[in-house]
mmCIF file with all atom_site columns, C-alpha atoms in Angstrom:
data_model
loop_
_atom_site.group_PDB
_atom_site.id
_atom_site.type_symbol
_atom_site.label_atom_id
_atom_site.label_alt_id
_atom_site.label_comp_id
_atom_site.label_asym_id
_atom_site.label_entity_id
_atom_site.label_seq_id
_atom_site.pdbx_PDB_ins_code
_atom_site.Cartn_x
_atom_site.Cartn_y
_atom_site.Cartn_z
_atom_site.occupancy
_atom_site.B_iso_or_equiv
_atom_site.pdbx_formal_charge
_atom_site.auth_seq_id
_atom_site.auth_comp_id
_atom_site.auth_asym_id
_atom_site.auth_atom_id
_atom_site.pdbx_PDB_model_num
ATOM 1   C CA . MET F 1 1   ? 23.985 47.003  11.879 1.00 0.00 ? 1   MET F CA 1
ATOM 2   C CA . GLU F 1 2   ? 26.812 44.525  12.457 1.00 0.00 ? 2   GLU F CA 1
ATOM 3   C CA . ILE F 1 3   ? 24.486 42.149  14.303 1.00 0.00 ? 3   ILE F CA 1
ATOM 4   C CA . MET F 1 4   ? 22.012 42.193  11.410 1.00 0.00 ? 4   MET F CA 1
ATOM 5   C CA . ALA F 1 5   ? 24.823 41.413  8.975  1.00 0.00 ? 5   ALA F CA 1
ATOM 6   C CA . LEU F 1 6   ? 25.944 38.470  11.138 1.00 0.00 ? 6   LEU F CA 1
ATOM 7   C CA . VAL F 1 7   ? 22.394 37.151  11.423 1.00 0.00 ? 7   VAL F CA 1
ATOM 8   C CA . PHE F 1 8   ? 21.924 37.473  7.664  1.00 0.00 ? 8   PHE F CA 1
ATOM 9   C CA . ALA F 1 9   ? 25.244 35.704  6.993  1.00 0.00 ? 9   ALA F CA 1
ATOM 10  C CA . ALA F 1 10  ? 24.315 32.903  9.397  1.00 0.00 ? 10  ALA F CA 1
ATOM 11  C CA . ALA F 1 11  ? 20.915 32.500  7.735  1.00 0.00 ? 11  ALA F CA 1
ATOM 12  C CA . LEU F 1 12  ? 22.581 32.321  4.315  1.00 0.00 ? 12  LEU F CA 1
ATOM 13  C CA . LEU F 1 13  ? 24.947 29.630  5.582  1.00 0.00 ? 13  LEU F CA 1
ATOM 14  C CA . VAL F 1 14  ? 22.051 27.586  6.945  1.00 0.00 ? 14  VAL F CA 1
ATOM 15  C CA . VAL F 1 15  ? 20.131 27.856  3.669  1.00 0.00 ? 15  VAL F CA 1
ATOM 16  C CA . ALA F 1 16  ? 23.242 26.994  1.641  1.00 0.00 ? 16  ALA F CA 1
ATOM 17  C CA . ALA F 1 17  ? 23.989 23.960  3.816  1.00 0.00 ? 17  ALA F CA 1
ATOM 18  C CA . TRP F 1 18  ? 20.380 22.748  3.595  1.00 0.00 ? 18  TRP F CA 1
ATOM 19  C CA . THR F 1 19  ? 20.359 23.207  -0.203 1.00 0.00 ? 19  THR F CA 1
ATOM 20  C CA . ALA F 1 20  ? 23.631 21.320  -0.557 1.00 0.00 ? 20  ALA F CA 1
ATOM 21  C CA . ARG F 1 21  ? 22.242 18.467  1.558  1.00 0.00 ? 21  ARG F CA 1
ATOM 22  C CA . VAL F 1 22  ? 19.058 18.242  -0.490 1.00 0.00 ? 22  VAL F CA 1
ATOM 23  C CA . LEU F 1 23  ? 20.974 18.266  -3.773 1.00 0.00 ? 23  LEU F CA 1
ATOM 24  C CA . PHE F 1 24  ? 23.456 15.674  -2.508 1.00 0.00 ? 24  PHE F CA 1
ATOM 25  C CA . SER F 1 25  ? 20.635 13.424  -1.289 1.00 0.00 ? 25  SER F CA 1
ATOM 26  C CA . HIS F 1 26  ? 18.838 13.714  -4.618 1.00 0.00 ? 26  HIS F CA 1
ATOM 27  C CA . TYR F 1 27  ? 22.022 12.905  -6.554 1.00 0.00 ? 27  TYR F CA 1
ATOM 28  C CA . ARG F 1 28  ? 22.861 10.045  -4.198 1.00 0.00 ? 28  ARG F CA 1
ATOM 29  C CA . LEU F 1 29  ? 19.410 8.505   -4.602 1.00 0.00 ? 29  LEU F CA 1
ATOM 30  C CA . LYS F 1 30  ? 19.572 8.715   -8.381 1.00 0.00 ? 30  LYS F CA 1
ATOM 31  C CA . GLU F 1 31  ? 23.054 7.244   -8.622 1.00 0.00 ? 31  GLU F CA 1
ATOM 32  C CA . HIS F 1 32  ? 22.797 4.793   -5.731 1.00 0.00 ? 32  HIS F CA 1
ATOM 33  C CA . PRO F 1 33  ? 19.291 3.419   -5.363 1.00 0.00 ? 33  PRO F CA 1
ATOM 34  C CA . ALA F 1 34  ? 18.509 1.658   -2.116 1.00 0.00 ? 34  ALA F CA 1
ATOM 35  C CA . ARG F 1 35  ? 18.862 -2.059  -2.463 1.00 0.00 ? 35  ARG F CA 1
ATOM 36  C CA . PHE F 1 36  ? 17.339 -2.750  0.950  1.00 0.00 ? 36  PHE F CA 1
ATOM 37  C CA . PRO F 1 37  ? 13.782 -3.435  -0.320 1.00 0.00 ? 37  PRO F CA 1
ATOM 38  C CA . LYS F 1 38  ? 15.141 -5.816  -2.968 1.00 0.00 ? 38  LYS F CA 1
ATOM 39  C CA . MET F 1 39  ? 17.246 -7.655  -0.404 1.00 0.00 ? 39  MET F CA 1
ATOM 40  C CA . ALA F 1 40  ? 14.325 -7.918  2.019  1.00 0.00 ? 40  ALA F CA 1
ATOM 41  C CA . ASP F 1 41  ? 12.129 -9.239  -0.778 1.00 0.00 ? 41  ASP F CA 1
ATOM 42  C CA . ARG F 1 42  ? 14.776 -11.781 -1.754 1.00 0.00 ? 42  ARG F CA 1
ATOM 43  C CA . LEU F 1 43  ? 14.782 -13.030 1.840  1.00 0.00 ? 43  LEU F CA 1
ATOM 44  C CA . GLY F 1 44  ? 11.014 -13.456 1.711  1.00 0.00 ? 44  GLY F CA 1
ATOM 45  C CA . LEU F 1 45  ? 10.222 -10.495 3.952  1.00 0.00 ? 45  LEU F CA 1
ATOM 46  C CA . THR F 1 46  ? 7.109  -8.495  3.255  1.00 0.00 ? 46  THR F CA 1
ATOM 47  C CA . LEU F 1 47  ? 6.360  -4.921  4.216  1.00 0.00 ? 47  LEU F CA 1
ATOM 48  C CA . TYR F 1 48  ? 3.963  -6.339  6.789  1.00 0.00 ? 48  TYR F CA 1
ATOM 49  C CA . ASP F 1 49  ? 6.765  -8.396  8.363  1.00 0.00 ? 49  ASP F CA 1
ATOM 50  C CA . ILE F 1 50  ? 9.013  -5.372  8.626  1.00 0.00 ? 50  ILE F CA 1
ATOM 51  C CA . ARG F 1 51  ? 6.387  -2.844  9.710  1.00 0.00 ? 51  ARG F CA 1
ATOM 52  C CA . TYR F 1 52  ? 4.990  -4.962  12.486 1.00 0.00 ? 52  TYR F CA 1
ATOM 53  C CA . SER F 1 53  ? 8.204  -6.466  13.786 1.00 0.00 ? 53  SER F CA 1
ATOM 54  C CA . ASP F 1 54  ? 9.655  -5.490  17.133 1.00 0.00 ? 54  ASP F CA 1
ATOM 55  C CA . VAL F 1 55  ? 12.611 -3.835  15.365 1.00 0.00 ? 55  VAL F CA 1
ATOM 56  C CA . ALA F 1 56  ? 10.603 -1.763  12.871 1.00 0.00 ? 56  ALA F CA 1
ATOM 57  C CA . LEU F 1 57  ? 11.790 1.498   14.407 1.00 0.00 ? 57  LEU F CA 1
ATOM 58  C CA . HIS F 1 58  ? 15.233 0.831   12.931 1.00 0.00 ? 58  HIS F CA 1
ATOM 59  C CA . LEU F 1 59  ? 13.988 0.664   9.329  1.00 0.00 ? 59  LEU F CA 1
ATOM 60  C CA . PRO F 1 60  ? 14.911 4.288   8.438  1.00 0.00 ? 60  PRO F CA 1
ATOM 61  C CA . THR F 1 61  ? 18.439 3.701   9.728  1.00 0.00 ? 61  THR F CA 1
ATOM 62  C CA . ALA F 1 62  ? 18.712 0.491   7.707  1.00 0.00 ? 62  ALA F CA 1
ATOM 63  C CA . GLU F 1 63  ? 17.627 2.312   4.558  1.00 0.00 ? 63  GLU F CA 1
ATOM 64  C CA . ARG F 1 64  ? 20.200 5.066   5.152  1.00 0.00 ? 64  ARG F CA 1
ATOM 65  C CA . LEU F 1 65  ? 22.927 2.478   5.714  1.00 0.00 ? 65  LEU F CA 1
ATOM 66  C CA . CYS F 1 66  ? 21.970 0.918   2.404  1.00 0.00 ? 66  CYS F CA 1
ATOM 67  C CA . LEU F 1 67  ? 22.250 4.263   0.638  1.00 0.00 ? 67  LEU F CA 1
ATOM 68  C CA . VAL F 1 68  ? 25.807 4.867   1.833  1.00 0.00 ? 68  VAL F CA 1
ATOM 69  C CA . CYS F 1 69  ? 27.001 1.273   1.495  1.00 0.00 ? 69  CYS F CA 1
ATOM 70  C CA . SER F 1 70  ? 30.310 0.750   -0.285 1.00 0.00 ? 70  SER F CA 1
ATOM 71  C CA . SER F 1 71  ? 29.526 -2.866  -1.278 1.00 0.00 ? 71  SER F CA 1
ATOM 72  C CA . THR F 1 72  ? 27.244 -2.061  -4.206 1.00 0.00 ? 72  THR F CA 1
ATOM 73  C CA . LYS F 1 73  ? 28.990 -4.442  -6.635 1.00 0.00 ? 73  LYS F CA 1
ATOM 74  C CA . GLU F 1 74  ? 28.770 -7.328  -4.185 1.00 0.00 ? 74  GLU F CA 1
ATOM 75  C CA . CYS F 1 75  ? 25.150 -6.488  -3.443 1.00 0.00 ? 75  CYS F CA 1
ATOM 76  C CA . ASP F 1 76  ? 24.212 -6.340  -7.129 1.00 0.00 ? 76  ASP F CA 1
ATOM 77  C CA . ALA F 1 77  ? 25.912 -9.703  -7.694 1.00 0.00 ? 77  ALA F CA 1
ATOM 78  C CA . TRP F 1 78  ? 24.073 -11.194 -4.700 1.00 0.00 ? 78  TRP F CA 1
ATOM 79  C CA . LEU F 1 79  ? 20.742 -9.827  -5.908 1.00 0.00 ? 79  LEU F CA 1
ATOM 80  C CA . ALA F 1 80  ? 21.435 -11.182 -9.411 1.00 0.00 ? 80  ALA F CA 1
ATOM 81  C CA . MET F 1 81  ? 21.778 -14.714 -7.998 1.00 0.00 ? 81  MET F CA 1
ATOM 82  C CA . GLY F 1 82  ? 18.003 -14.912 -7.948 1.00 0.00 ? 82  GLY F CA 1
ATOM 83  C CA . LYS F 1 83  ? 16.361 -17.576 -5.831 1.00 0.00 ? 83  LYS F CA 1
ATOM 84  C CA . ALA F 1 84  ? 19.712 -19.369 -5.450 1.00 0.00 ? 84  ALA F CA 1
ATOM 85  C CA . ALA F 1 85  ? 20.972 -16.510 -3.289 1.00 0.00 ? 85  ALA F CA 1
ATOM 86  C CA . PRO F 1 86  ? 22.123 -17.689 0.129  1.00 0.00 ? 86  PRO F CA 1
ATOM 87  C CA . ALA F 1 87  ? 20.953 -16.159 3.396  1.00 0.00 ? 87  ALA F CA 1
ATOM 88  C CA . VAL F 1 88  ? 21.836 -12.602 4.377  1.00 0.00 ? 88  VAL F CA 1
ATOM 89  C CA . PRO F 1 89  ? 25.306 -11.791 2.996  1.00 0.00 ? 89  PRO F CA 1
ATOM 90  C CA . ALA F 1 90  ? 28.080 -10.884 5.437  1.00 0.00 ? 90  ALA F CA 1
ATOM 91  C CA . PHE F 1 91  ? 29.165 -7.817  3.407  1.00 0.00 ? 91  PHE F CA 1
ATOM 92  C CA . CYS F 1 92  ? 25.841 -6.076  4.043  1.00 0.00 ? 92  CYS F CA 1
ATOM 93  C CA . PRO F 1 93  ? 25.899 -3.331  6.692  1.00 0.00 ? 93  PRO F CA 1
ATOM 94  C CA . ASN F 1 94  ? 22.325 -4.373  7.499  1.00 0.00 ? 94  ASN F CA 1
ATOM 95  C CA . ALA F 1 95  ? 23.143 -8.063  7.944  1.00 0.00 ? 95  ALA F CA 1
ATOM 96  C CA . GLY F 1 96  ? 22.354 -8.029  11.657 1.00 0.00 ? 96  GLY F CA 1
ATOM 97  C CA . TYR F 1 97  ? 19.111 -6.142  11.130 1.00 0.00 ? 97  TYR F CA 1
ATOM 98  C CA . LEU F 1 98  ? 18.019 -8.451  8.328  1.00 0.00 ? 98  LEU F CA 1
ATOM 99  C CA . HIS F 1 99  ? 18.818 -11.477 10.502 1.00 0.00 ? 99  HIS F CA 1
ATOM 100 C CA . LEU F 1 100 ? 16.532 -10.053 13.196 1.00 0.00 ? 100 LEU F CA 1
ATOM 101 C CA . LEU F 1 101 ? 13.757 -9.505  10.654 1.00 0.00 ? 101 LEU F CA 1
ATOM 102 C CA . HIS F 1 102 ? 14.262 -12.901 9.040  1.00 0.00 ? 102 HIS F CA 1
ATOM 103 C CA . ARG F 1 103 ? 14.063 -14.920 12.254 1.00 0.00 ? 103 ARG F CA 1
ATOM 104 C CA . PRO F 1 104 ? 10.960 -17.053 12.689 1.00 0.00 ? 104 PRO F CA 1
ATOM 105 C CA . HIS F 1 105 ? 8.174  -15.060 14.289 1.00 0.00 ? 105 HIS F CA 1
ATOM 106 C CA . ASP F 1 106 ? 5.943  -16.411 16.965 1.00 0.00 ? 106 ASP F CA 1
ATOM 107 C CA . THR F 1 107 ? 2.501  -17.078 15.627 1.00 0.00 ? 107 THR F CA 1
ATOM 108 C CA . PRO F 1 108 ? -0.580 -16.608 17.790 1.00 0.00 ? 108 PRO F CA 1
ATOM 109 C CA . ASP F 1 109 ? -2.493 -19.726 18.741 1.00 0.00 ? 109 ASP F CA 1
#
């Protein structure tokens, strides 16, 4: 009987933790939309460029870094600069990744 109670308690904890994570993620996405696609677009990167680059496997990590970034005001100001925006900003946690994506690609002959 005690083992069943422990298993039930553990299952409840797992469900509660999962629910809290889902709710937090939903709230975080609503209050802090990912700016990564906007920044990539501003740098002239297309989905094709990102998907078929040699560093495409890191895209989910880059998007998560964007979601937890603490430089949202700086990012919004940079995005608001429009076409006059300089290259990848140093405050961005994805600066290195965006530099890799933004480098000139070899074109087939």
